[in-house]
PDB file of C-alpha atoms in Angstrom:
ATOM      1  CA  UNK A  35     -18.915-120.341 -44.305  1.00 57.00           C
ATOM      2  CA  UNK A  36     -15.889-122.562 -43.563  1.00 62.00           C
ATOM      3  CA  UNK A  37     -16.478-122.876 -40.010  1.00 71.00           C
ATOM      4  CA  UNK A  38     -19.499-123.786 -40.635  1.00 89.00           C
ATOM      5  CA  UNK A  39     -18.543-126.894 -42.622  1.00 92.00           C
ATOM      6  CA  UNK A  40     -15.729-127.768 -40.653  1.00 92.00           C
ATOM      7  CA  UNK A  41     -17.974-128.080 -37.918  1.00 92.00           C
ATOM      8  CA  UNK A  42     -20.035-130.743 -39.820  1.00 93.00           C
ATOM      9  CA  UNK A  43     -17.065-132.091 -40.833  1.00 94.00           C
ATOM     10  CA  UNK A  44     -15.530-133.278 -37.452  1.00 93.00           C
ATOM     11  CA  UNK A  45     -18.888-134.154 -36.441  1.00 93.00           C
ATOM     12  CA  UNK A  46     -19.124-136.841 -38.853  1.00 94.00           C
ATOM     13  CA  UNK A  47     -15.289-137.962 -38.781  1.00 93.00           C
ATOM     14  CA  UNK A  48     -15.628-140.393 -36.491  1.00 90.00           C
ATOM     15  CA  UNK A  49     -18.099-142.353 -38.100  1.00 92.00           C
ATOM     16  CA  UNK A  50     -15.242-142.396 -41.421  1.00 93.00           C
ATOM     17  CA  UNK A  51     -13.052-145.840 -41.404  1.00 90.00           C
ATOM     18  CA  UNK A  52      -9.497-145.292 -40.648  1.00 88.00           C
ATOM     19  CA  UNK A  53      -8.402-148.235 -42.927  1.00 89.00           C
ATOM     20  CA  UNK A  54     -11.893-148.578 -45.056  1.00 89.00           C
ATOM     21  CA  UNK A  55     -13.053-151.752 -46.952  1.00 88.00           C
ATOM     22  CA  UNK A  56     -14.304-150.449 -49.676  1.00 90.00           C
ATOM     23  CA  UNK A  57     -13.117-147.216 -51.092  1.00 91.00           C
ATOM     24  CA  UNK A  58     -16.344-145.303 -50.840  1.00 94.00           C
ATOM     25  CA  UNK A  59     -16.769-146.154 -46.933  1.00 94.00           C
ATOM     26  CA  UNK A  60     -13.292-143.836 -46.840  1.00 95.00           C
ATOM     27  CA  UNK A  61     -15.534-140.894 -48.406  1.00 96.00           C
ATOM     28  CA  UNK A  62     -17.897-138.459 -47.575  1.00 96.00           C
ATOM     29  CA  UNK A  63     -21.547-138.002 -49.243  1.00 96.00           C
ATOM     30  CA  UNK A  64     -22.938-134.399 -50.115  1.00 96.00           C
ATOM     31  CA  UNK A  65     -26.342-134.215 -51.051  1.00 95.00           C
ATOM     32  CA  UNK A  66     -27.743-130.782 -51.838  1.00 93.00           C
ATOM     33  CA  UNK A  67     -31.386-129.845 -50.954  1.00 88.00           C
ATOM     34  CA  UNK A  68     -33.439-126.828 -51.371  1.00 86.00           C
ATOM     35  CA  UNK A  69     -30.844-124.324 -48.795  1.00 90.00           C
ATOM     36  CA  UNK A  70     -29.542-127.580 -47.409  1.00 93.00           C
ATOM     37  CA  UNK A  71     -26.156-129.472 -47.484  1.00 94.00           C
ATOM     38  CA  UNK A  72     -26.154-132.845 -46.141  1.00 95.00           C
ATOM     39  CA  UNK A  73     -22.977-134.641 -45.048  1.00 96.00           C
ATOM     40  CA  UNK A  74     -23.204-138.263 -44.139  1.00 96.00           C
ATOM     41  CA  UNK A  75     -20.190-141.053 -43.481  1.00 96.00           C
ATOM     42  CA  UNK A  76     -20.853-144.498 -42.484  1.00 94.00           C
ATOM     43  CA  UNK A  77     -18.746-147.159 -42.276  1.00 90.00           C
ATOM     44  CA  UNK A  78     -21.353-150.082 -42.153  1.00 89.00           C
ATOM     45  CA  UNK A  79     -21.174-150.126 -38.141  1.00 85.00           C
ATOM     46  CA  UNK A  80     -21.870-146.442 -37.740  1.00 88.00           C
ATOM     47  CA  UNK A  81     -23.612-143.666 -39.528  1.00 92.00           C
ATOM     48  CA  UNK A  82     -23.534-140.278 -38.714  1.00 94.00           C
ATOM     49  CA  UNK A  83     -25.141-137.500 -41.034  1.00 94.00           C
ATOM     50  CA  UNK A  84     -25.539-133.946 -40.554  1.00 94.00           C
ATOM     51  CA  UNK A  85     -27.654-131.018 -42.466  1.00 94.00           C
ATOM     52  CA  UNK A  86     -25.964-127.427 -42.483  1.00 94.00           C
ATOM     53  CA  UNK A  87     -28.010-124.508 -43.978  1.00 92.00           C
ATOM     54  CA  UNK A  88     -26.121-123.280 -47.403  1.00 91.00           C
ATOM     55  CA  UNK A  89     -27.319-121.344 -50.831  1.00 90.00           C
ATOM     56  CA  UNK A  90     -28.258-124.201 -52.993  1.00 90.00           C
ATOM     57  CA  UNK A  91     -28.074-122.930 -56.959  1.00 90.00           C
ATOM     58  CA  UNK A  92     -28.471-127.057 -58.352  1.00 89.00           C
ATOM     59  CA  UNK A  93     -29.369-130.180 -56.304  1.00 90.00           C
ATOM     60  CA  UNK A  94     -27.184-133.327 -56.477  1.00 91.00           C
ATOM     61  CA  UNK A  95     -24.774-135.478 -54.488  1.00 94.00           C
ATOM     62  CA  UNK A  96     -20.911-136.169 -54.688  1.00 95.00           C
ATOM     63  CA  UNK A  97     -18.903-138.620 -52.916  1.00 96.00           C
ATOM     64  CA  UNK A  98     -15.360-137.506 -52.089  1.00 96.00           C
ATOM     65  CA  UNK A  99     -12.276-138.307 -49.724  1.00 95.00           C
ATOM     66  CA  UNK A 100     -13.074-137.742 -46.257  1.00 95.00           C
ATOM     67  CA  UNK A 101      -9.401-137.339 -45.168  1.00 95.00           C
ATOM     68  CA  UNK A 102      -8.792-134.906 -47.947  1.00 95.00           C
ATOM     69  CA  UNK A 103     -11.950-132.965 -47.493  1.00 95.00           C
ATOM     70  CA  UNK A 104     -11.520-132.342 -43.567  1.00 95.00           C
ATOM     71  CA  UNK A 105      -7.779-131.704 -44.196  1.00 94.00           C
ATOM     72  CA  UNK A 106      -8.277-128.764 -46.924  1.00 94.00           C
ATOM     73  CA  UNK A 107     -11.777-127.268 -45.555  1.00 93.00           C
ATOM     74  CA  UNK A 108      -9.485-127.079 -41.916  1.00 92.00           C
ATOM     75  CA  UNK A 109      -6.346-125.430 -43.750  1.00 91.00           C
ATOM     76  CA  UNK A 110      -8.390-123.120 -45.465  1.00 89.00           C
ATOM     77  CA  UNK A 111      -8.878-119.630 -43.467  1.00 88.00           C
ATOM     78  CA  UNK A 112     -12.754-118.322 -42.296  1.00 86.00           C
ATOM     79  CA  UNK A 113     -13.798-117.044 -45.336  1.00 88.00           C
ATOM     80  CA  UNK A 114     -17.142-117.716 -47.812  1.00 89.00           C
ATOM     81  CA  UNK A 115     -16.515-120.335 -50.401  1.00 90.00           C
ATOM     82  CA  UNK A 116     -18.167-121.854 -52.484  1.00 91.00           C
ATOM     83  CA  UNK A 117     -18.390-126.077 -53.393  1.00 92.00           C
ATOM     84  CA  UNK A 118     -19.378-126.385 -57.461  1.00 91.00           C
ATOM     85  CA  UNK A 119     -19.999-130.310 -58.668  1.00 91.00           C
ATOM     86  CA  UNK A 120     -18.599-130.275 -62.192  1.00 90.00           C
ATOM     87  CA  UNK A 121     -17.417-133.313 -64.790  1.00 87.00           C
ATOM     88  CA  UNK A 122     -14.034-133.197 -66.202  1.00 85.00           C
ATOM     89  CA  UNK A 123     -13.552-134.186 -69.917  1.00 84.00           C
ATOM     90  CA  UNK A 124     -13.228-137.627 -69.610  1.00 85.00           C
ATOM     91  CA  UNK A 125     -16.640-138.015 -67.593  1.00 82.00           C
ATOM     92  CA  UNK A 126     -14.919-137.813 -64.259  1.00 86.00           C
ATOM     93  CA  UNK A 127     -16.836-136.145 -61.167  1.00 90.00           C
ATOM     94  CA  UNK A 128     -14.993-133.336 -59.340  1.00 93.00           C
ATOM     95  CA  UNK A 129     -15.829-131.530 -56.540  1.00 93.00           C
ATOM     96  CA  UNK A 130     -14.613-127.693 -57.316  1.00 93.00           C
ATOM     97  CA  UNK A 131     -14.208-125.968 -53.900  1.00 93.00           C
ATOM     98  CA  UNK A 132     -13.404-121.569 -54.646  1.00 92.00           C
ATOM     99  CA  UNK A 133     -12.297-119.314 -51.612  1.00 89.00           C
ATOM    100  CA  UNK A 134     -11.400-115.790 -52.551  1.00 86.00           C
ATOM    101  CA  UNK A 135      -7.998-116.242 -54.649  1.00 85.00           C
ATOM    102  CA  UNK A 136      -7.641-119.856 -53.971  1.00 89.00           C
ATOM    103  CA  UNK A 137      -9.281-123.175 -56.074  1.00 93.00           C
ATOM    104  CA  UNK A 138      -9.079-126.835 -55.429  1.00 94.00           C
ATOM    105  CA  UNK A 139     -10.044-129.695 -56.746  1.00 93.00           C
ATOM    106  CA  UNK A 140     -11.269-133.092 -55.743  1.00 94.00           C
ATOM    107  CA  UNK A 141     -11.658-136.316 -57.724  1.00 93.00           C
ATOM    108  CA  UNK A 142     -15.332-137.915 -56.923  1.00 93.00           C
ATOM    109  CA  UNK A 143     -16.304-141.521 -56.500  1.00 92.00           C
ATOM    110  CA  UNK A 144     -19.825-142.617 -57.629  1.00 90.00           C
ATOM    111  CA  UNK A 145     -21.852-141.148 -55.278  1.00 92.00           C
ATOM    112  CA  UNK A 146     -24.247-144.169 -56.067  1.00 92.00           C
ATOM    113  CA  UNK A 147     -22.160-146.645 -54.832  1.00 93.00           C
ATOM    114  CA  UNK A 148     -22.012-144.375 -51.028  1.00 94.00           C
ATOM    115  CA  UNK A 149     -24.159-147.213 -48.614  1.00 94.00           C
ATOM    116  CA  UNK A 150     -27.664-146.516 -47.305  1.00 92.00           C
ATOM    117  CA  UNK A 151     -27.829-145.600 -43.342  1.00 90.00           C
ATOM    118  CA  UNK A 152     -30.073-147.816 -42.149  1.00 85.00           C
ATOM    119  CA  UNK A 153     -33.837-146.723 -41.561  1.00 81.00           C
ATOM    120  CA  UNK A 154     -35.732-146.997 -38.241  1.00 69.00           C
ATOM    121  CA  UNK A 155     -39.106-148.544 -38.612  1.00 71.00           C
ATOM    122  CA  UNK A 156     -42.132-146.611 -37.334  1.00 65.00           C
ATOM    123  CA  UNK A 157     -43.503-148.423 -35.044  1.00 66.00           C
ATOM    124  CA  UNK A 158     -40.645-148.168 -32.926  1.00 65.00           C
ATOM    125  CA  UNK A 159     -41.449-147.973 -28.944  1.00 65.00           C
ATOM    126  CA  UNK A 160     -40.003-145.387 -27.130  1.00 72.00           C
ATOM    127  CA  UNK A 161     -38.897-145.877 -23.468  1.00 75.00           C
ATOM    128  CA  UNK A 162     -37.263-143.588 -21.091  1.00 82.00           C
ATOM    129  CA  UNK A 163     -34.806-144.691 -18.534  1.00 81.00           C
ATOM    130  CA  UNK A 164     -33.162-142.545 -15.927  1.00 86.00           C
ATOM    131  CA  UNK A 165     -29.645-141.212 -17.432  1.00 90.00           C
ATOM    132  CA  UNK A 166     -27.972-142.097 -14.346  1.00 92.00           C
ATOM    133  CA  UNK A 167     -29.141-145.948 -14.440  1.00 89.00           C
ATOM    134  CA  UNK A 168     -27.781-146.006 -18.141  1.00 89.00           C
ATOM    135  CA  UNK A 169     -24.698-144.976 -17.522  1.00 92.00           C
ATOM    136  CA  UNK A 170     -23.916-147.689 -14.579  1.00 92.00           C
ATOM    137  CA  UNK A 171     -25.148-150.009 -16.805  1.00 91.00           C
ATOM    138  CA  UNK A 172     -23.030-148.910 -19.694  1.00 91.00           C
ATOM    139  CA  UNK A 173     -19.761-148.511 -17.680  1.00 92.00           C
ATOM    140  CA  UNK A 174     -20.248-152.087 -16.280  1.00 91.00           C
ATOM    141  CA  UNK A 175     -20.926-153.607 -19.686  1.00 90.00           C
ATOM    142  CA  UNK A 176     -18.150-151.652 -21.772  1.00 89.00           C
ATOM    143  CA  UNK A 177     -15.541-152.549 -18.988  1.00 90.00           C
ATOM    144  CA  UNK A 178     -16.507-156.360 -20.200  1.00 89.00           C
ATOM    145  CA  UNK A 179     -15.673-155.726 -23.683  1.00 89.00           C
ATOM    146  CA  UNK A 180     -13.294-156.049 -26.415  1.00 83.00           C
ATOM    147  CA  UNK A 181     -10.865-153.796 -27.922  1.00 82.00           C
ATOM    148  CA  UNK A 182      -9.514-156.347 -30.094  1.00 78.00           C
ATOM    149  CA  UNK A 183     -10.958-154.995 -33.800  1.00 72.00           C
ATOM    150  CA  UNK A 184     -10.482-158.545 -34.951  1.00 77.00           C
ATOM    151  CA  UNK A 185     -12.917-159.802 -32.728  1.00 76.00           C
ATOM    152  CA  UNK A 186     -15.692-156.442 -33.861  1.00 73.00           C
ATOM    153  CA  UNK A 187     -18.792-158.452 -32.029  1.00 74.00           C
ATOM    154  CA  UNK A 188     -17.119-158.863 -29.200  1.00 79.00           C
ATOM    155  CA  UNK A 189     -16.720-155.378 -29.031  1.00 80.00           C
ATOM    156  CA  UNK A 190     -19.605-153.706 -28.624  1.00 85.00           C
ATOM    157  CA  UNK A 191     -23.085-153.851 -25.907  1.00 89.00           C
ATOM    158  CA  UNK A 192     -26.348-155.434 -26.473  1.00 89.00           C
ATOM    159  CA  UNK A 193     -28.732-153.456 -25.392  1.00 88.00           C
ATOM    160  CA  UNK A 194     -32.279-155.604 -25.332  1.00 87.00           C
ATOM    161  CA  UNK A 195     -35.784-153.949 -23.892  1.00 83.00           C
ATOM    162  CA  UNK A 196     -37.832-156.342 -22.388  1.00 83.00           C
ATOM    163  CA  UNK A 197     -40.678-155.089 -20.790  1.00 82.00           C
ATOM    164  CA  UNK A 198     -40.319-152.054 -19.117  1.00 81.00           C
ATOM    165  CA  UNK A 199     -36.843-152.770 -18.033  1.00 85.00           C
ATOM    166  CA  UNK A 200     -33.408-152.628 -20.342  1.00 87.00           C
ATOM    167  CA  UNK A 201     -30.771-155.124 -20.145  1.00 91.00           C
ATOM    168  CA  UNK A 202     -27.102-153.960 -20.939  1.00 91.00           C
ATOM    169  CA  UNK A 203     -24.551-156.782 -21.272  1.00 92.00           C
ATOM    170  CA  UNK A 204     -20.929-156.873 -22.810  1.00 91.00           C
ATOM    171  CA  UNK A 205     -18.085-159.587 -23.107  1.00 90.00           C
ATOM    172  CA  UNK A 206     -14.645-160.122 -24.389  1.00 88.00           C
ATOM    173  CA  UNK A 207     -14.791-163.857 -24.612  1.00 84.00           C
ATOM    174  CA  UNK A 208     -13.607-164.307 -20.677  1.00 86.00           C
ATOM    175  CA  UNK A 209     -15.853-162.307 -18.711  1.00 87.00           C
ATOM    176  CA  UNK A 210     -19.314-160.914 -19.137  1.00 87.00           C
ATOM    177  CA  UNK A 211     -20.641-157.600 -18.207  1.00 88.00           C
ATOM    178  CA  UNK A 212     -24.446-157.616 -17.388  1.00 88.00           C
ATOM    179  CA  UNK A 213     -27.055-154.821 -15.659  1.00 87.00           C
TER     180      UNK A 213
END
């Protein structure tokens, strides 16, 4: 259902490049699993991907314009429609997107060339921490740092676990935020 995928879709938006790179980090992946669509977007920083449940008939993936995906699944009205993976003439992936009356068409890039999220490794420790601590340490650190995209280290907070304990620091090249 439409809603349904423009949910997914603004959940993943943010993590899709205003002024990408690389053309693919502008795009959007769909993989297709058994009753499964998977949307991801990363643009090397941050990765979000999300699964909503859909009628599968073939499995594969497709890479295609973020901005032009979100803009014509959000025009269209709350109706079933279908999303069909098809190769034009000239070898060219499109994504074929049918609603009722109406049929659209979007040019793919190679959904090979889409970047891997990153994967955890197992042996990760987990650690719980009280919300409200986190979020005074948080506040202090991202009041230290940069909004300068130029500067994209500076702009973001180290968190480091040492021990029991987690240490939260930001800084913008003048002060230094640390808790």
């Amino acid at each position: 259902e439409e809603t349904t995928l423009a949910n997914a879709l603004s959940t993943i938006a943010g993590a899709v490049p205003k002024q990408p790179t690389h053309p693919i980090l502008g795009s959007i992946l769909l993989e297709t699993t058994e009753n499964k669509l998977k949307l991801t977007a990363f643009d090397l920083n941050l990765g979000i991907t999300t699964i909503i449940d859909a009628n599968i008939e073939t499995q594969g993936k497709i890479a295609v314009s973020a901005n032009l995906l979100i803009n014509l699944i959000n025009s269209l009205p709350n109706e079933e429609l279908s999303l069909n993976q098809e190769e034009t003439e000239d070898d060219k992936q499109i994504l074929r997107i049918n609603q009722t009356a109406r049929q659209y068409q979007l040019l793919s890039l190679n959904a090979d060339e889409f970047p891997q999220l990153p994967t955890l490794e197992t042996d990760t420790i987990q650690q719980t921490f009280p919300v409200l601590s986190l979020l005074e340490g948080l506040q202090l650190a991202l009041s230290c740092t940069s909004t300068d995209e130029t500067k994209q280290v500076l702009c973001g907070v180290n968190l480091h676990k040492k021990d029991s304990t987690l240490e939260i620091a930001g800084v913008d090249g003048h002060k230094l935020g640390f808790y």
